[in-house]
Amino acid sequence: MQIQDLPYPDPGMPDARSGPRFMWWLGRNQLGGQFRSLAWGLLHFVAVSAQPFCVGFAVEAVVDRSGSRLALAGALMALFGAATAIGDTFLHRAAVTNWITAAARIQQLLARKAAQLGSALSRRVAAGEVVAVSTGDVEKIGWFVEAVSRFTAAALTVLLVCVGLVVYQPALGVVVAVGLPVVAFAVLPLLPRATRRADFQREKAGRATELASDTVAGLRVLRGIGGEELFLDRYRRASQEVRHAAVRSARMWSLITAIQVLLPGLLLIAVVFYGVHLAREGRISVGELVTVYSSVMVLTYPLRHFEEIAMAYSFSRPSAKRAARVLSLERVTDVGGSRAADLPSGDLYDPATGLLAPAGRLTAVVCGDPDAAGRLAERLGGHPSENGPSVLLGGVPLDELPLDCARTAVLVQDKDPVLLSGSLRDLLDVPASGDVDAAAALAAAQCGDVLEALVQGSLDADDPMDARITERGRSLSGGQRQRLALARSLFTDPEVLVLDEPTSAVDSHTEARVAEGLRELRTGRTTVVFTSSPLLLDRADRVVLVDEGRTAAVGVHRDLLRTEPRYRAVVTRETDEEAALSGVFKELENNELREIEETA
């Protein structure tokens, strides 16, 4: 896989049982790139390590006054120099390709998982953790995946040089062969502590990211209650904890780096001291001493990759663990679907609550618990957060349909819809039936003032469809965002549309017009609205009261308001004391009427 071929047609099914297993799975899925990186790495490192032998050969040629051998040494040095440059260039290209393709695969897997889980993802994993996984963690995992091949090439080069030195000059070669493993693995006892400190730092950074994400998402509310300074202090403390953890982690890695510098230096001193002793005794030549000395100097370059792979693993392991945790999440019900991808039609029925939404009718659902209403809306869309019987559409269980087919049949708009940044045309660039045009959807959702506000905020946009929407629609009011989201849902025109409190932030006059536009545009389509607004309830064909997880009453708004106390308490926000007092007044009124009738 090359960068220009991204994204992957299919990123595959990851092994998310643990962080190391996930990284091993990533490596196995790009073996071609790993082998290319390994091959170019071997060419580069071997060419670099061969230069000392050429230098020693040249020194021997000068000592022996051999011009031909000196010319040969120069030609070999030029050849290995060219090989070093070519190997380094293509090693870098292969390594970056491995890094980017691994990161892209992870991002595709995360995007696919988020699409599968829907709103259930934010219920099971903190939003800040998802952000951390899809940004910084992706880069760290990709770093380790691409570093493996370079480390393997460096390790093989060190082994080859040690064998070559032993063959070339056994007396000094044995010293190097014994000393290099000590230099390479001397930091191993420090790695567990460095890894723990790195994990602690990542944990603190993840908490700070979660806090920042939550603060930004609730900034409007924080300003309203004057809580900005409180949350700013919390983030400041969290940021300082991250700084302290990063400093402690950096100290350990600085110690490891210092050891990686100190020990090769000590080995070099030992080689020079012993080599000079052997040269004075005439057991080795000057050229051989120069060759061994230069080889030890050059080997410090591939030895750096031992430190890098340790750092890459330490930083990527907690990142891979978090990614694997997100990727291991599964839907409560069947994902693949066991039925053919045929769109069903008919009544929408939930066996768990007894809720029935007749086909082609506008059904309003009243639920005293907003959280329970949100969970029920998700169930009706085929996104249950807990086990239970499947919702039926035309007698067909939604859980048995392929996921994309179920989502095409039933569209759920939650109470806090998200508007992505871009133009209004981009916002409405969604799969749709084609029976509802954008103008009709915007008019039904009463978006006239929203279009004016968008045009005024976009100086270069004459057409409202080209007006820019800021990130999450932050430049718009809550009611304006709700109406734009409603227009998007109406434009989609699904077989069944489920709306959760679509007008909770809209004033009563606009809400009445939205209710009328919704009813007219969705004529002949199944629509379910979770609401406690009398304006919406009064225009519904059928109103269902759900109490304690079961359908408690069914009728029309005015009849239920008169005959069902639980319904009246939710819709009118009537307290128990007010209900009792109202009952007393009604009883007195009935008694007075009876007395008048008896007197008459």
mmCIF file with all atom_site columns, N, CA, C and O in Angstrom, residues 581-600:
data_model
loop_
_atom_site.group_PDB
_atom_site.id
_atom_site.type_symbol
_atom_site.label_atom_id
_atom_site.label_alt_id
_atom_site.label_comp_id
_atom_site.label_asym_id
_atom_site.label_entity_id
_atom_site.label_seq_id
_atom_site.pdbx_PDB_ins_code
_atom_site.Cartn_x
_atom_site.Cartn_y
_atom_site.Cartn_z
_atom_site.occupancy
_atom_site.B_iso_or_equiv
_atom_site.pdbx_formal_charge
_atom_site.auth_seq_id
_atom_site.auth_comp_id
_atom_site.auth_asym_id
_atom_site.auth_atom_id
_atom_site.pdbx_PDB_model_num
ATOM 1  N N  . LEU A 1 581 ? -54.156 19.657 44.782 1.00 0.00 ? 581 LEU A N  1
ATOM 2  C CA . LEU A 1 581 ? -55.019 20.840 44.925 1.00 0.00 ? 581 LEU A CA 1
ATOM 3  C C  . LEU A 1 581 ? -56.000 20.935 43.774 1.00 0.00 ? 581 LEU A C  1
ATOM 4  O O  . LEU A 1 581 ? -57.179 21.281 43.964 1.00 0.00 ? 581 LEU A O  1
ATOM 5  N N  . SER A 1 582 ? -55.550 20.609 42.557 1.00 0.00 ? 582 SER A N  1
ATOM 6  C CA . SER A 1 582 ? -56.446 20.614 41.408 1.00 0.00 ? 582 SER A CA 1
ATOM 7  C C  . SER A 1 582 ? -57.556 19.596 41.566 1.00 0.00 ? 582 SER A C  1
ATOM 8  O O  . SER A 1 582 ? -58.719 19.845 41.235 1.00 0.00 ? 582 SER A O  1
ATOM 9  N N  . GLY A 1 583 ? -57.212 18.441 42.149 1.00 0.00 ? 583 GLY A N  1
ATOM 10 C CA . GLY A 1 583 ? -58.231 17.422 42.395 1.00 0.00 ? 583 GLY A CA 1
ATOM 11 C C  . GLY A 1 583 ? -59.263 17.879 43.399 1.00 0.00 ? 583 GLY A C  1
ATOM 12 O O  . GLY A 1 583 ? -60.458 17.604 43.263 1.00 0.00 ? 583 GLY A O  1
ATOM 13 N N  . VAL A 1 584 ? -58.802 18.585 44.429 1.00 0.00 ? 584 VAL A N  1
ATOM 14 C CA . VAL A 1 584 ? -59.741 19.108 45.434 1.00 0.00 ? 584 VAL A CA 1
ATOM 15 C C  . VAL A 1 584 ? -60.704 20.099 44.807 1.00 0.00 ? 584 VAL A C  1
ATOM 16 O O  . VAL A 1 584 ? -61.926 20.066 45.028 1.00 0.00 ? 584 VAL A O  1
ATOM 17 N N  . PHE A 1 585 ? -60.142 21.024 43.979 1.00 0.00 ? 585 PHE A N  1
ATOM 18 C CA . PHE A 1 585 ? -60.991 22.017 43.326 1.00 0.00 ? 585 PHE A CA 1
ATOM 19 C C  . PHE A 1 585 ? -62.003 21.363 42.398 1.00 0.00 ? 585 PHE A C  1
ATOM 20 O O  . PHE A 1 585 ? -63.177 21.771 42.338 1.00 0.00 ? 585 PHE A O  1
ATOM 21 N N  . LYS A 1 586 ? -61.574 20.338 41.680 1.00 0.00 ? 586 LYS A N  1
ATOM 22 C CA . LYS A 1 586 ? -62.496 19.656 40.787 1.00 0.00 ? 586 LYS A CA 1
ATOM 23 C C  . LYS A 1 586 ? -63.593 18.942 41.560 1.00 0.00 ? 586 LYS A C  1
ATOM 24 O O  . LYS A 1 586 ? -64.767 18.915 41.150 1.00 0.00 ? 586 LYS A O  1
ATOM 25 N N  . GLU A 1 587 ? -63.206 18.357 42.707 1.00 0.00 ? 587 GLU A N  1
ATOM 26 C CA . GLU A 1 587 ? -64.199 17.683 43.536 1.00 0.00 ? 587 GLU A CA 1
ATOM 27 C C  . GLU A 1 587 ? -65.222 18.671 44.073 1.00 0.00 ? 587 GLU A C  1
ATOM 28 O O  . GLU A 1 587 ? -66.441 18.411 44.078 1.00 0.00 ? 587 GLU A O  1
ATOM 29 N N  . LEU A 1 588 ? -64.754 19.855 44.512 1.00 0.00 ? 588 LEU A N  1
ATOM 30 C CA . LEU A 1 588 ? -65.671 20.890 44.994 1.00 0.00 ? 588 LEU A CA 1
ATOM 31 C C  . LEU A 1 588 ? -66.580 21.361 43.873 1.00 0.00 ? 588 LEU A C  1
ATOM 32 O O  . LEU A 1 588 ? -67.787 21.587 44.082 1.00 0.00 ? 588 LEU A O  1
ATOM 33 N N  . GLU A 1 589 ? -65.975 21.523 42.691 1.00 0.00 ? 589 GLU A N  1
ATOM 34 C CA . GLU A 1 589 ? -66.783 21.974 41.553 1.00 0.00 ? 589 GLU A CA 1
ATOM 35 C C  . GLU A 1 589 ? -67.851 20.950 41.202 1.00 0.00 ? 589 GLU A C  1
ATOM 36 O O  . GLU A 1 589 ? -69.011 21.300 40.929 1.00 0.00 ? 589 GLU A O  1
ATOM 37 N N  . ASN A 1 590 ? -67.508 19.677 41.237 1.00 0.00 ? 590 ASN A N  1
ATOM 38 C CA . ASN A 1 590 ? -68.482 18.622 40.947 1.00 0.00 ? 590 ASN A CA 1
ATOM 39 C C  . ASN A 1 590 ? -69.582 18.588 41.994 1.00 0.00 ? 590 ASN A C  1
ATOM 40 O O  . ASN A 1 590 ? -70.775 18.393 41.679 1.00 0.00 ? 590 ASN A O  1
ATOM 41 N N  . ASN A 1 591 ? -69.217 18.787 43.279 1.00 0.00 ? 591 ASN A N  1
ATOM 42 C CA . ASN A 1 591 ? -70.223 18.807 44.347 1.00 0.00 ? 591 ASN A CA 1
ATOM 43 C C  . ASN A 1 591 ? -71.200 19.951 44.168 1.00 0.00 ? 591 ASN A C  1
ATOM 44 O O  . ASN A 1 591 ? -72.424 19.812 44.370 1.00 0.00 ? 591 ASN A O  1
ATOM 45 N N  . GLU A 1 592 ? -70.649 21.138 43.794 1.00 0.00 ? 592 GLU A N  1
ATOM 46 C CA . GLU A 1 592 ? -71.520 22.293 43.584 1.00 0.00 ? 592 GLU A CA 1
ATOM 47 C C  . GLU A 1 592 ? -72.481 22.050 42.423 1.00 0.00 ? 592 GLU A C  1
ATOM 48 O O  . GLU A 1 592 ? -73.664 22.421 42.493 1.00 0.00 ? 592 GLU A O  1
ATOM 49 N N  . LEU A 1 593 ? -71.983 21.414 41.382 1.00 0.00 ? 593 LEU A N  1
ATOM 50 C CA . LEU A 1 593 ? -72.861 21.119 40.255 1.00 0.00 ? 593 LEU A CA 1
ATOM 51 C C  . LEU A 1 593 ? -73.960 20.151 40.643 1.00 0.00 ? 593 LEU A C  1
ATOM 52 O O  . LEU A 1 593 ? -75.127 20.317 40.221 1.00 0.00 ? 593 LEU A O  1
ATOM 53 N N  . ARG A 1 594 ? -73.625 19.158 41.458 1.00 0.00 ? 594 ARG A N  1
ATOM 54 C CA . ARG A 1 594 ? -74.647 18.218 41.899 1.00 0.00 ? 594 ARG A CA 1
ATOM 55 C C  . ARG A 1 594 ? -75.702 18.905 42.764 1.00 0.00 ? 594 ARG A C  1
ATOM 56 O O  . ARG A 1 594 ? -76.909 18.629 42.657 1.00 0.00 ? 594 ARG A O  1
ATOM 57 N N  . GLU A 1 595 ? -75.250 19.807 43.647 1.00 0.00 ? 595 GLU A N  1
ATOM 58 C CA . GLU A 1 595 ? -76.207 20.524 44.502 1.00 0.00 ? 595 GLU A CA 1
ATOM 59 C C  . GLU A 1 595 ? -77.142 21.389 43.676 1.00 0.00 ? 595 GLU A C  1
ATOM 60 O O  . GLU A 1 595 ? -78.355 21.478 43.939 1.00 0.00 ? 595 GLU A O  1
ATOM 61 N N  . ILE A 1 596 ? -76.619 22.038 42.652 1.00 0.00 ? 596 ILE A N  1
ATOM 62 C CA . ILE A 1 596 ? -77.453 22.871 41.787 1.00 0.00 ? 596 ILE A CA 1
ATOM 63 C C  . ILE A 1 596 ? -78.480 22.019 41.060 1.00 0.00 ? 596 ILE A C  1
ATOM 64 O O  . ILE A 1 596 ? -79.663 22.379 40.932 1.00 0.00 ? 596 ILE A O  1
ATOM 65 N N  . GLU A 1 597 ? -78.037 20.849 40.590 1.00 0.00 ? 597 GLU A N  1
ATOM 66 C CA . GLU A 1 597 ? -78.958 19.960 39.892 1.00 0.00 ? 597 GLU A CA 1
ATOM 67 C C  . GLU A 1 597 ? -80.052 19.452 40.815 1.00 0.00 ? 597 GLU A C  1
ATOM 68 O O  . GLU A 1 597 ? -81.230 19.357 40.453 1.00 0.00 ? 597 GLU A O  1
ATOM 69 N N  . GLU A 1 598 ? -79.678 19.116 42.087 1.00 0.00 ? 598 GLU A N  1
ATOM 70 C CA . GLU A 1 598 ? -80.676 18.631 43.030 1.00 0.00 ? 598 GLU A CA 1
ATOM 71 C C  . GLU A 1 598 ? -81.680 19.720 43.382 1.00 0.00 ? 598 GLU A C  1
ATOM 72 O O  . GLU A 1 598 ? -82.895 19.485 43.518 1.00 0.00 ? 598 GLU A O  1
ATOM 73 N N  . THR A 1 599 ? -81.198 20.963 43.562 1.00 0.00 ? 599 THR A N  1
ATOM 74 C CA . THR A 1 599 ? -82.084 22.081 43.880 1.00 0.00 ? 599 THR A CA 1
ATOM 75 C C  . THR A 1 599 ? -83.052 22.343 42.732 1.00 0.00 ? 599 THR A C  1
ATOM 76 O O  . THR A 1 599 ? -84.245 22.608 42.928 1.00 0.00 ? 599 THR A O  1
ATOM 77 N N  . ALA A 1 600 ? -82.513 22.258 41.520 1.00 0.00 ? 600 ALA A N  1
ATOM 78 C CA . ALA A 1 600 ? -83.364 22.470 40.360 1.00 0.00 ? 600 ALA A CA 1
ATOM 79 C C  . ALA A 1 600 ? -84.422 21.375 40.254 1.00 0.00 ? 600 ALA A C  1
ATOM 80 O O  . ALA A 1 600 ? -85.547 21.625 39.821 1.00 0.00 ? 600 ALA A O  1
#
